[in-house]
Amino acid sequence: MSVVIRECDSYDPESVYRAVESAIGELGGIRNFVKRGERVLLKPNLLSAHEPSRNITTNPEVVRAVARLCKDVGAHVAIGDSPALDSFQRVCVKTGMVGIADELNIDLVEFTHPAVVRDISKNVFKRIELAKQVFEADKIINIPKLKTHSQMLMTLGVKNNFGTVVKQAKAEWHSTAGTSRELFATLLLDIYLSVRPSLTILDGIWGMEGMGPTNGVSKHIGIVAASEHAILLDLAVLTMLNIEWERFPVFRQAKLRNLIDPSIEPSSFKGIIPDKFSKIPFSIPKLDSMNVIPKGLEALTRKYLVSKPLIVKELCERCERCRSICPKGAIKRVRNELTIDYDLCIRCYCCQEVCDRDAIRFKKGIFLKITERLF
Ligand code: SF4
Ligand code: SF4
């Protein structure tokens, strides 16, 4: 099984370096993935401008460890991402990436210009545009953060590649997928297969549980994980956290598309998950089971059955981040208050993702209420 999980208790720089080096070592060492003179693009999760202690973004120590290893073999390293709302420069300062770039003399590259994916042989979506730096790099190293996600359950190795979609195009993809989590998971897999990271290194030292990816609760887990296969890495992490694979839309779609060896099951990861991590209590978002809704009933579903975002007026500071990100223009300012037009809303929960004040909560849909009663 080509997934490695290493214990790492804190962000002490040398402890993180040893854990990352050891995990990659078990996969054959960094030279197995990166050669002298190659251009290596590191893709951490730089969702928004927050301090590392909030655990919203990949911790700089994990990025530093990977960068050091790549530099040691003589690669040209850059760190890149495309935050959805905040300025890239501000995100890099807040998240600690500027410090690493200065110290190790590496570039910070904002994804601004898209290029069309050429090899679409394995894709469902036949036209996808990703940051041109993805195609210019010789190698991509994917460095996600372990977090929950209110729409996709978890954001781990596969989903982190969505950051290679340039800025506003992210909202357009949400709009295209509409209420369908399955379609969005299909897109995430297409993007992952197009980016084809050589290696995924997960920052699971501190993660986020509850209603992530921004407003959840920090959770100490104490691991770094590594794999050449982000889908397998994601499944190993789900197993470690006792989350049923079937609840994870990316798994359901990967299984449908035969992207996972059918002989692989949770017990396949038994040997790689250290005993002390096998029963970590971990709170995940409760998702509506929209995948059981018959096709053609989407409009009805959206309006009456699926949990809807609600703006808590007392917490809202009217920054309008939610309004800026909404792919459907469903959030409006009316008499100095933000309101949601539920006829337009597609329940993508991007607004909840970017709200720094945790002012967007959920009103449970009928599906979720029934499911909760049954199970
Ligand atoms: S992002 Fe949050 S705080 Fe800002 S306007 Fe929207 S609900 Fe209010
Ligand atoms: S209101 Fe929120 S959940 Fe609805 S479409 Fe806009 S961003 Fe998505």
CSV table of C-alpha atoms and ligand atoms in Angstrom, one decimal:
chain,number,residue,atom,x,y,z
A,1,MET,CA,0.0,0.0,0.0
A,2,SER,CA,1.7,3.2,-1.1
A,3,VAL,CA,0.4,5.4,1.7
A,4,VAL,CA,2.5,6.3,4.6
A,5,ILE,CA,1.3,7.8,7.9
A,6,ARG,CA,3.9,9.3,10.3
A,7,GLU,CA,3.4,10.6,13.8
A,8,CYS,CA,4.2,14.2,14.3
A,9,ASP,CA,3.0,15.9,17.4
A,10,SER,CA,3.7,19.6,16.8
A,11,TYR,CA,4.9,22.1,14.3
A,12,ASP,CA,8.4,22.2,15.8
A,13,PRO,CA,10.4,22.7,12.5
A,14,GLU,CA,12.8,19.8,13.0
A,15,SER,CA,10.1,17.4,14.1
A,16,VAL,CA,8.1,18.2,11.0
A,17,TYR,CA,11.1,17.9,8.8
A,18,ARG,CA,11.9,14.5,10.2
A,19,ALA,CA,8.3,13.2,9.8
A,20,VAL,CA,8.1,14.5,6.2
A,21,GLU,CA,11.5,13.1,5.3
A,22,SER,CA,10.7,9.8,6.9
A,23,ALA,CA,7.3,9.5,5.1
A,24,ILE,CA,8.8,10.3,1.7
A,25,GLY,CA,11.7,8.0,2.6
A,26,GLU,CA,9.4,5.1,2.8
A,27,LEU,CA,8.1,5.9,-0.7
A,28,GLY,CA,11.7,5.7,-2.0
A,29,GLY,CA,13.0,9.1,-1.0
A,30,ILE,CA,12.6,12.5,-2.6
A,31,ARG,CA,14.9,11.6,-5.4
A,32,ASN,CA,12.3,9.1,-6.5
A,33,PHE,CA,10.0,12.1,-7.3
A,34,VAL,CA,12.2,15.1,-8.0
A,35,LYS,CA,15.5,15.4,-10.0
A,36,ARG,CA,18.2,18.0,-10.0
A,37,GLY,CA,17.3,21.0,-12.2
A,38,GLU,CA,13.6,20.2,-12.3
A,39,ARG,CA,11.0,22.9,-11.7
A,40,VAL,CA,8.8,21.8,-8.8
A,41,LEU,CA,5.6,23.5,-7.9
A,42,LEU,CA,4.4,23.1,-4.4
A,43,LYS,CA,0.6,23.5,-4.0
A,44,PRO,CA,-0.4,24.0,-0.4
A,45,ASN,CA,-4.0,24.9,0.7
A,46,LEU,CA,-3.9,28.7,0.8
A,47,LEU,CA,-7.7,29.2,1.0
A,48,SER,CA,-7.6,32.6,2.5
A,49,ALA,CA,-5.6,35.1,4.6
A,50,HIS,CA,-5.4,33.5,8.0
A,51,GLU,CA,-2.7,32.9,10.6
A,52,PRO,CA,-1.4,29.3,10.6
A,53,SER,CA,-2.8,28.8,14.1
A,54,ARG,CA,-6.4,28.9,12.7
A,55,ASN,CA,-5.7,25.7,10.8
A,56,ILE,CA,-7.5,26.8,7.7
A,57,THR,CA,-4.4,26.7,5.6
A,58,THR,CA,-1.5,24.3,5.2
A,59,ASN,CA,1.0,25.0,8.0
A,60,PRO,CA,4.2,26.7,6.7
A,61,GLU,CA,6.4,24.2,8.5
A,62,VAL,CA,5.1,21.3,6.4
A,63,VAL,CA,5.6,23.4,3.2
A,64,ARG,CA,9.1,24.4,4.5
A,65,ALA,CA,10.1,20.7,5.0
A,66,VAL,CA,9.0,19.7,1.5
A,67,ALA,CA,10.7,22.7,0.0
A,68,ARG,CA,14.0,21.9,1.9
A,69,LEU,CA,14.0,18.4,0.6
A,70,CYS,CA,13.4,19.5,-3.0
A,71,LYS,CA,16.1,22.2,-2.7
A,72,ASP,CA,18.5,19.6,-1.3
A,73,VAL,CA,18.3,17.6,-4.5
A,74,GLY,CA,18.9,20.8,-6.6
A,75,ALA,CA,15.3,21.4,-7.8
A,76,HIS,CA,13.9,24.9,-8.6
A,77,VAL,CA,11.1,25.3,-6.2
A,78,ALA,CA,8.0,27.6,-6.3
A,79,ILE,CA,4.9,27.8,-4.1
A,80,GLY,CA,1.7,28.5,-5.9
A,81,ASP,CA,-2.1,28.9,-5.4
A,82,SER,CA,-5.1,31.0,-6.3
A,83,PRO,CA,-7.0,32.1,-3.3
A,84,ALA,CA,-10.7,32.7,-4.2
A,85,LEU,CA,-11.1,36.1,-2.6
A,86,ASP,CA,-8.2,37.5,-0.7
A,87,SER,CA,-5.2,39.0,-2.5
A,88,PHE,CA,-2.4,36.4,-3.0
A,89,GLN,CA,0.2,38.7,-1.5
A,90,ARG,CA,-1.9,39.1,1.7
A,91,VAL,CA,-2.6,35.4,1.9
A,92,CYS,CA,1.1,34.6,1.6
A,93,VAL,CA,2.1,37.1,4.3
A,94,LYS,CA,-0.6,35.8,6.8
A,95,THR,CA,-0.1,32.1,6.2
A,96,GLY,CA,3.6,32.3,6.6
A,97,MET,CA,4.6,31.5,3.0
A,98,VAL,CA,6.5,34.8,2.5
A,99,GLY,CA,8.8,33.8,5.4
A,100,ILE,CA,9.6,30.4,3.8
A,101,ALA,CA,10.1,32.0,0.3
A,102,ASP,CA,12.5,34.6,1.7
A,103,GLU,CA,14.4,32.1,3.8
A,104,LEU,CA,14.8,29.4,1.1
A,105,ASN,CA,15.0,31.8,-1.8
A,106,ILE,CA,12.1,30.3,-3.7
A,107,ASP,CA,9.3,31.9,-5.7
A,108,LEU,CA,5.7,32.6,-4.8
A,109,VAL,CA,3.5,32.3,-7.8
A,110,GLU,CA,-0.1,33.4,-8.1
A,111,PHE,CA,-2.2,31.5,-10.5
A,112,THR,CA,-3.6,34.1,-12.7
A,113,HIS,CA,-3.6,32.8,-16.2
A,114,PRO,CA,-5.4,29.6,-17.2
A,115,ALA,CA,-4.4,27.1,-19.8
A,116,VAL,CA,-6.5,24.3,-21.4
A,117,VAL,CA,-5.9,20.8,-20.2
A,118,ARG,CA,-4.7,18.8,-23.2
A,119,ASP,CA,-4.9,15.2,-22.0
A,120,ILE,CA,-8.6,14.7,-21.3
A,121,SER,CA,-8.6,11.0,-22.1
A,122,LYS,CA,-9.6,10.1,-18.5
A,123,ASN,CA,-11.8,13.1,-17.9
A,124,VAL,CA,-15.6,13.4,-17.8
A,125,PHE,CA,-15.5,17.2,-18.4
A,126,LYS,CA,-14.0,17.6,-21.8
A,127,ARG,CA,-12.9,21.2,-21.4
A,128,ILE,CA,-11.1,22.3,-18.2
A,129,GLU,CA,-8.8,25.2,-17.7
A,130,LEU,CA,-6.2,25.2,-15.0
A,131,ALA,CA,-3.4,27.6,-14.0
A,132,LYS,CA,-0.7,27.6,-16.7
A,133,GLN,CA,2.0,27.1,-14.1
A,134,VAL,CA,0.7,23.6,-13.6
A,135,PHE,CA,1.7,22.7,-17.1
A,136,GLU,CA,5.0,24.6,-17.0
A,137,ALA,CA,6.2,22.7,-13.9
A,138,ASP,CA,8.1,19.4,-14.3
A,139,LYS,CA,6.6,18.1,-11.0
A,140,ILE,CA,3.7,19.1,-8.7
A,141,ILE,CA,3.7,18.3,-5.0
A,142,ASN,CA,0.3,18.6,-3.5
A,143,ILE,CA,0.3,19.7,0.2
A,144,PRO,CA,-3.2,19.7,1.5
A,145,LYS,CA,-4.6,20.3,5.0
A,146,LEU,CA,-6.8,17.8,6.8
A,147,LYS,CA,-10.1,19.5,7.2
A,148,THR,CA,-13.8,18.9,7.1
A,149,HIS,CA,-15.8,20.5,4.3
A,150,SER,CA,-19.5,21.5,4.5
A,151,GLN,CA,-20.2,20.6,0.9
A,152,MET,CA,-17.8,17.7,0.2
A,153,LEU,CA,-17.5,16.2,3.7
A,154,MET,CA,-13.7,16.5,3.8
A,155,THR,CA,-11.0,18.4,2.0
A,156,LEU,CA,-7.9,16.3,1.7
A,157,GLY,CA,-5.6,15.3,-1.2
A,158,VAL,CA,-7.9,15.2,-4.2
A,159,LYS,CA,-9.9,18.4,-3.4
A,160,ASN,CA,-6.7,20.5,-2.8
A,161,ASN,CA,-6.1,20.4,-6.6
A,162,PHE,CA,-9.2,22.6,-7.1
A,163,GLY,CA,-7.0,25.5,-6.1
A,164,THR,CA,-5.3,25.2,-9.5
A,165,VAL,CA,-8.5,26.6,-11.1
A,166,VAL,CA,-7.9,30.3,-11.5
A,167,LYS,CA,-9.9,32.7,-9.3
A,168,GLN,CA,-13.4,33.4,-10.7
A,169,ALA,CA,-13.5,30.2,-12.7
A,170,LYS,CA,-14.0,28.4,-9.3
A,171,ALA,CA,-17.4,30.1,-8.9
A,172,GLU,CA,-18.3,29.1,-12.5
A,173,TRP,CA,-17.6,25.5,-11.8
A,174,HIS,CA,-19.7,25.6,-8.7
A,175,SER,CA,-22.5,27.1,-10.8
A,176,THR,CA,-22.1,24.3,-13.4
A,177,ALA,CA,-22.2,21.6,-10.8
A,178,GLY,CA,-25.3,23.2,-9.2
A,179,THR,CA,-26.8,21.2,-6.3
A,180,SER,CA,-25.1,18.0,-7.4
A,181,ARG,CA,-22.3,17.0,-5.1
A,182,GLU,CA,-21.7,14.0,-7.3
A,183,LEU,CA,-21.0,16.2,-10.3
A,184,PHE,CA,-18.7,18.4,-8.3
A,185,ALA,CA,-16.8,15.3,-7.1
A,186,THR,CA,-16.5,14.2,-10.7
A,187,LEU,CA,-15.0,17.5,-11.5
A,188,LEU,CA,-12.6,17.3,-8.6
A,189,LEU,CA,-11.4,13.9,-9.9
A,190,ASP,CA,-11.0,15.3,-13.4
A,191,ILE,CA,-8.9,18.2,-12.0
A,192,TYR,CA,-6.8,15.8,-9.9
A,193,LEU,CA,-6.2,13.5,-12.9
A,194,SER,CA,-5.2,16.6,-15.0
A,195,VAL,CA,-2.8,18.1,-12.4
A,196,ARG,CA,-1.3,14.6,-11.7
A,197,PRO,CA,0.7,15.6,-8.6
A,198,SER,CA,3.8,13.4,-8.3
A,199,LEU,CA,3.3,13.3,-4.5
A,200,THR,CA,0.8,14.3,-1.9
A,201,ILE,CA,1.9,15.3,1.6
A,202,LEU,CA,-0.9,15.9,4.0
A,203,ASP,CA,-0.6,18.3,6.9
A,204,GLY,CA,-2.6,16.4,9.6
A,205,ILE,CA,-0.7,17.6,12.6
A,206,TRP,CA,-3.5,20.0,13.4
A,207,GLY,CA,-6.7,19.7,11.3
A,208,MET,CA,-10.2,21.0,11.5
A,209,GLU,CA,-13.4,19.2,12.4
A,210,GLY,CA,-17.0,20.3,12.5
A,211,MET,CA,-18.2,22.7,9.8
A,212,GLY,CA,-15.0,23.3,7.9
A,213,PRO,CA,-13.2,24.4,5.8
A,214,THR,CA,-13.1,27.8,7.6
A,215,ASN,CA,-15.5,27.8,10.5
A,216,GLY,CA,-14.8,24.4,12.0
A,217,VAL,CA,-12.9,23.6,15.2
A,218,SER,CA,-9.2,23.0,15.3
A,219,LYS,CA,-8.4,19.5,16.1
A,220,HIS,CA,-5.0,18.0,17.1
A,221,ILE,CA,-4.5,14.8,15.2
A,222,GLY,CA,-0.7,14.4,15.1
A,223,ILE,CA,0.1,13.0,11.7
A,224,VAL,CA,1.8,13.7,8.4
A,225,ALA,CA,0.7,11.4,5.5
A,226,ALA,CA,2.3,10.9,2.1
A,227,SER,CA,1.4,9.1,-1.1
A,228,GLU,CA,1.8,9.1,-4.8
A,229,HIS,CA,-2.0,8.5,-5.0
A,230,ALA,CA,-4.1,11.2,-3.4
A,231,ILE,CA,-7.3,9.1,-3.7
A,232,LEU,CA,-5.7,6.3,-1.6
A,233,LEU,CA,-4.3,8.8,0.8
A,234,ASP,CA,-7.8,10.3,1.3
A,235,LEU,CA,-9.2,6.8,1.9
A,236,ALA,CA,-6.5,6.0,4.4
A,237,VAL,CA,-7.4,9.3,6.3
A,238,LEU,CA,-11.1,8.5,6.3
A,239,THR,CA,-10.3,5.0,7.7
A,240,MET,CA,-8.1,6.5,10.4
A,241,LEU,CA,-10.9,8.9,11.4
A,242,ASN,CA,-13.6,6.1,11.3
A,243,ILE,CA,-15.5,7.8,8.5
A,244,GLU,CA,-17.4,5.5,6.2
A,245,TRP,CA,-16.1,5.8,2.6
A,246,GLU,CA,-19.6,5.8,1.1
A,247,ARG,CA,-20.3,9.2,2.8
A,248,PHE,CA,-17.4,10.8,0.8
A,249,PRO,CA,-18.6,12.0,-2.6
A,250,VAL,CA,-15.1,11.7,-4.1
A,251,PHE,CA,-15.0,8.1,-3.1
A,252,ARG,CA,-18.4,7.3,-4.6
A,253,GLN,CA,-17.4,8.9,-7.9
A,254,ALA,CA,-13.9,7.3,-7.9
A,255,LYS,CA,-15.5,3.9,-7.4
A,256,LEU,CA,-18.0,4.5,-10.2
A,257,ARG,CA,-15.1,5.4,-12.6
A,258,ASN,CA,-13.0,2.5,-11.5
A,259,LEU,CA,-10.2,4.8,-10.2
A,260,ILE,CA,-9.8,2.6,-7.2
A,261,ASP,CA,-8.7,-1.1,-7.2
A,262,PRO,CA,-11.9,-2.9,-6.2
A,263,SER,CA,-9.9,-5.1,-3.8
A,264,ILE,CA,-9.0,-2.1,-1.6
A,265,GLU,CA,-11.2,-1.8,1.5
A,266,PRO,CA,-10.8,-0.1,4.9
A,267,SER,CA,-9.0,-3.1,6.3
A,268,SER,CA,-6.3,-2.7,3.6
A,269,PHE,CA,-5.0,0.3,5.6
A,270,LYS,CA,-4.7,-1.6,8.9
A,271,GLY,CA,-1.0,-2.0,8.8
A,272,ILE,CA,-0.2,1.6,8.0
A,273,ILE,CA,-2.3,3.4,10.6
A,274,PRO,CA,-0.5,3.4,13.9
A,275,ASP,CA,-2.7,2.0,16.7
A,276,LYS,CA,-2.9,5.2,18.7
A,277,PHE,CA,-4.6,6.9,15.7
A,278,SER,CA,-7.1,4.2,14.9
A,279,LYS,CA,-9.9,5.6,17.1
A,280,ILE,CA,-9.7,9.3,16.9
A,281,PRO,CA,-13.0,10.9,17.7
A,282,PHE,CA,-13.7,13.3,14.8
A,283,SER,CA,-16.8,15.4,14.0
A,284,ILE,CA,-17.8,15.6,10.4
A,285,PRO,CA,-20.5,17.8,8.7
A,286,LYS,CA,-23.9,16.3,8.3
A,287,LEU,CA,-24.7,16.3,4.6
A,288,ASP,CA,-28.0,15.8,2.9
A,289,SER,CA,-28.2,12.6,1.0
A,290,MET,CA,-28.7,14.3,-2.3
A,291,ASN,CA,-27.3,11.4,-4.3
A,292,VAL,CA,-30.6,9.5,-3.7
A,293,ILE,CA,-32.7,12.2,-5.3
A,294,PRO,CA,-34.2,11.2,-8.7
A,295,LYS,CA,-32.9,13.1,-11.7
A,296,GLY,CA,-35.3,15.9,-12.8
A,297,LEU,CA,-36.4,16.8,-9.3
A,298,GLU,CA,-33.4,19.1,-8.8
A,299,ALA,CA,-35.4,22.4,-8.6
A,300,LEU,CA,-37.8,20.9,-6.1
A,301,THR,CA,-35.0,19.3,-4.1
A,302,ARG,CA,-33.0,22.5,-4.0
A,303,LYS,CA,-35.9,24.6,-2.8
A,304,TYR,CA,-37.5,22.4,-0.2
A,305,LEU,CA,-35.4,19.4,0.8
A,306,VAL,CA,-31.8,20.4,1.1
A,307,SER,CA,-30.3,22.3,4.0
A,308,LYS,CA,-30.0,26.0,3.2
A,309,PRO,CA,-27.6,28.6,4.3
A,310,LEU,CA,-28.8,31.2,6.8
A,311,ILE,CA,-27.2,34.5,7.6
A,312,VAL,CA,-27.1,35.2,11.4
A,313,LYS,CA,-27.7,38.9,11.5
A,314,GLU,CA,-26.2,39.4,14.9
A,315,LEU,CA,-22.9,37.9,13.8
A,316,CYS,CA,-22.8,39.4,10.3
A,317,GLU,CA,-20.5,42.4,9.9
A,318,ARG,CA,-21.6,43.1,6.3
A,319,CYS,CA,-18.2,42.5,4.8
A,320,GLU,CA,-19.9,41.1,1.7
A,321,ARG,CA,-17.3,38.3,1.2
A,322,CYS,CA,-20.2,35.9,0.8
A,323,ARG,CA,-21.8,38.1,-1.8
A,324,SER,CA,-18.6,38.3,-3.8
A,325,ILE,CA,-18.1,34.6,-3.9
A,326,CYS,CA,-21.7,33.5,-4.5
A,327,PRO,CA,-21.6,31.9,-8.0
A,328,LYS,CA,-25.3,32.6,-8.6
A,329,GLY,CA,-25.6,36.1,-7.3
A,330,ALA,CA,-28.1,34.9,-4.7
A,331,ILE,CA,-26.8,37.1,-1.9
A,332,LYS,CA,-28.1,40.7,-2.0
A,333,ARG,CA,-27.8,43.7,0.2
A,334,VAL,CA,-31.2,45.0,1.2
A,335,ARG,CA,-31.5,48.0,3.5
A,336,ASN,CA,-28.0,47.4,4.9
A,337,GLU,CA,-28.6,43.7,5.5
A,338,LEU,CA,-27.4,40.7,3.5
A,339,THR,CA,-30.2,38.3,2.4
A,340,ILE,CA,-30.2,35.1,0.4
A,341,ASP,CA,-32.5,34.5,-2.6
A,342,TYR,CA,-33.3,30.8,-2.2
A,343,ASP,CA,-34.7,30.5,-5.7
A,344,LEU,CA,-31.3,31.3,-7.0
A,345,CYS,CA,-29.2,29.5,-4.3
A,346,ILE,CA,-27.7,26.2,-5.4
A,347,ARG,CA,-26.6,25.1,-1.9
A,348,CYS,CA,-22.9,25.1,-2.8
A,349,TYR,CA,-22.1,26.6,0.6
A,350,CYS,CA,-19.2,28.7,-0.8
A,351,CYS,CA,-20.6,31.6,1.3
A,352,GLN,CA,-20.2,29.6,4.5
A,353,GLU,CA,-16.7,28.7,3.4
A,354,VAL,CA,-15.5,32.4,3.1
A,355,CYS,CA,-17.4,33.9,6.1
A,356,ASP,CA,-14.8,34.8,8.7
A,357,ARG,CA,-17.4,35.6,11.3
A,358,ASP,CA,-19.1,32.2,11.2
A,359,ALA,CA,-22.3,34.1,10.5
A,360,ILE,CA,-23.6,31.6,8.0
A,361,ARG,CA,-25.2,28.6,9.5
A,362,PHE,CA,-27.5,25.9,8.1
A,363,LYS,CA,-31.2,25.3,8.3
A,364,LYS,CA,-31.6,21.6,8.1
A,365,GLY,CA,-33.4,20.3,5.0
A,366,ILE,CA,-36.1,17.7,5.2
A,367,PHE,CA,-33.7,15.0,3.9
A,368,LEU,CA,-31.3,15.6,6.7
A,369,LYS,CA,-34.0,15.6,9.3
A,370,ILE,CA,-35.4,12.3,8.1
A,371,THR,CA,-31.9,10.7,7.9
A,372,GLU,CA,-31.1,11.9,11.4
A,373,ARG,CA,-34.2,10.3,12.7
A,374,LEU,CA,-33.6,7.0,10.9
A,375,PHE,CA,-29.9,6.6,11.9
B,1,SF4,S1,-19.3,36.9,4.8
B,1,SF4,FE1,-20.3,36.6,6.8
B,1,SF4,S2,-19.9,38.5,7.9
B,1,SF4,FE2,-19.5,38.9,5.7
B,1,SF4,S3,-21.4,39.7,4.9
B,1,SF4,FE3,-21.4,37.5,4.5
B,1,SF4,S4,-22.5,36.6,6.3
B,1,SF4,FE4,-21.9,38.7,6.9
B,2,SF4,S1,-26.1,31.7,-1.3
B,2,SF4,FE1,-24.3,30.5,-0.6
B,2,SF4,S2,-24.9,28.4,-0.9
B,2,SF4,FE2,-26.3,29.6,-2.1
B,2,SF4,S3,-25.4,29.7,-4.2
B,2,SF4,FE3,-24.7,31.5,-3.1
B,2,SF4,S4,-22.7,30.8,-2.2
B,2,SF4,FE4,-23.8,29.0,-2.8
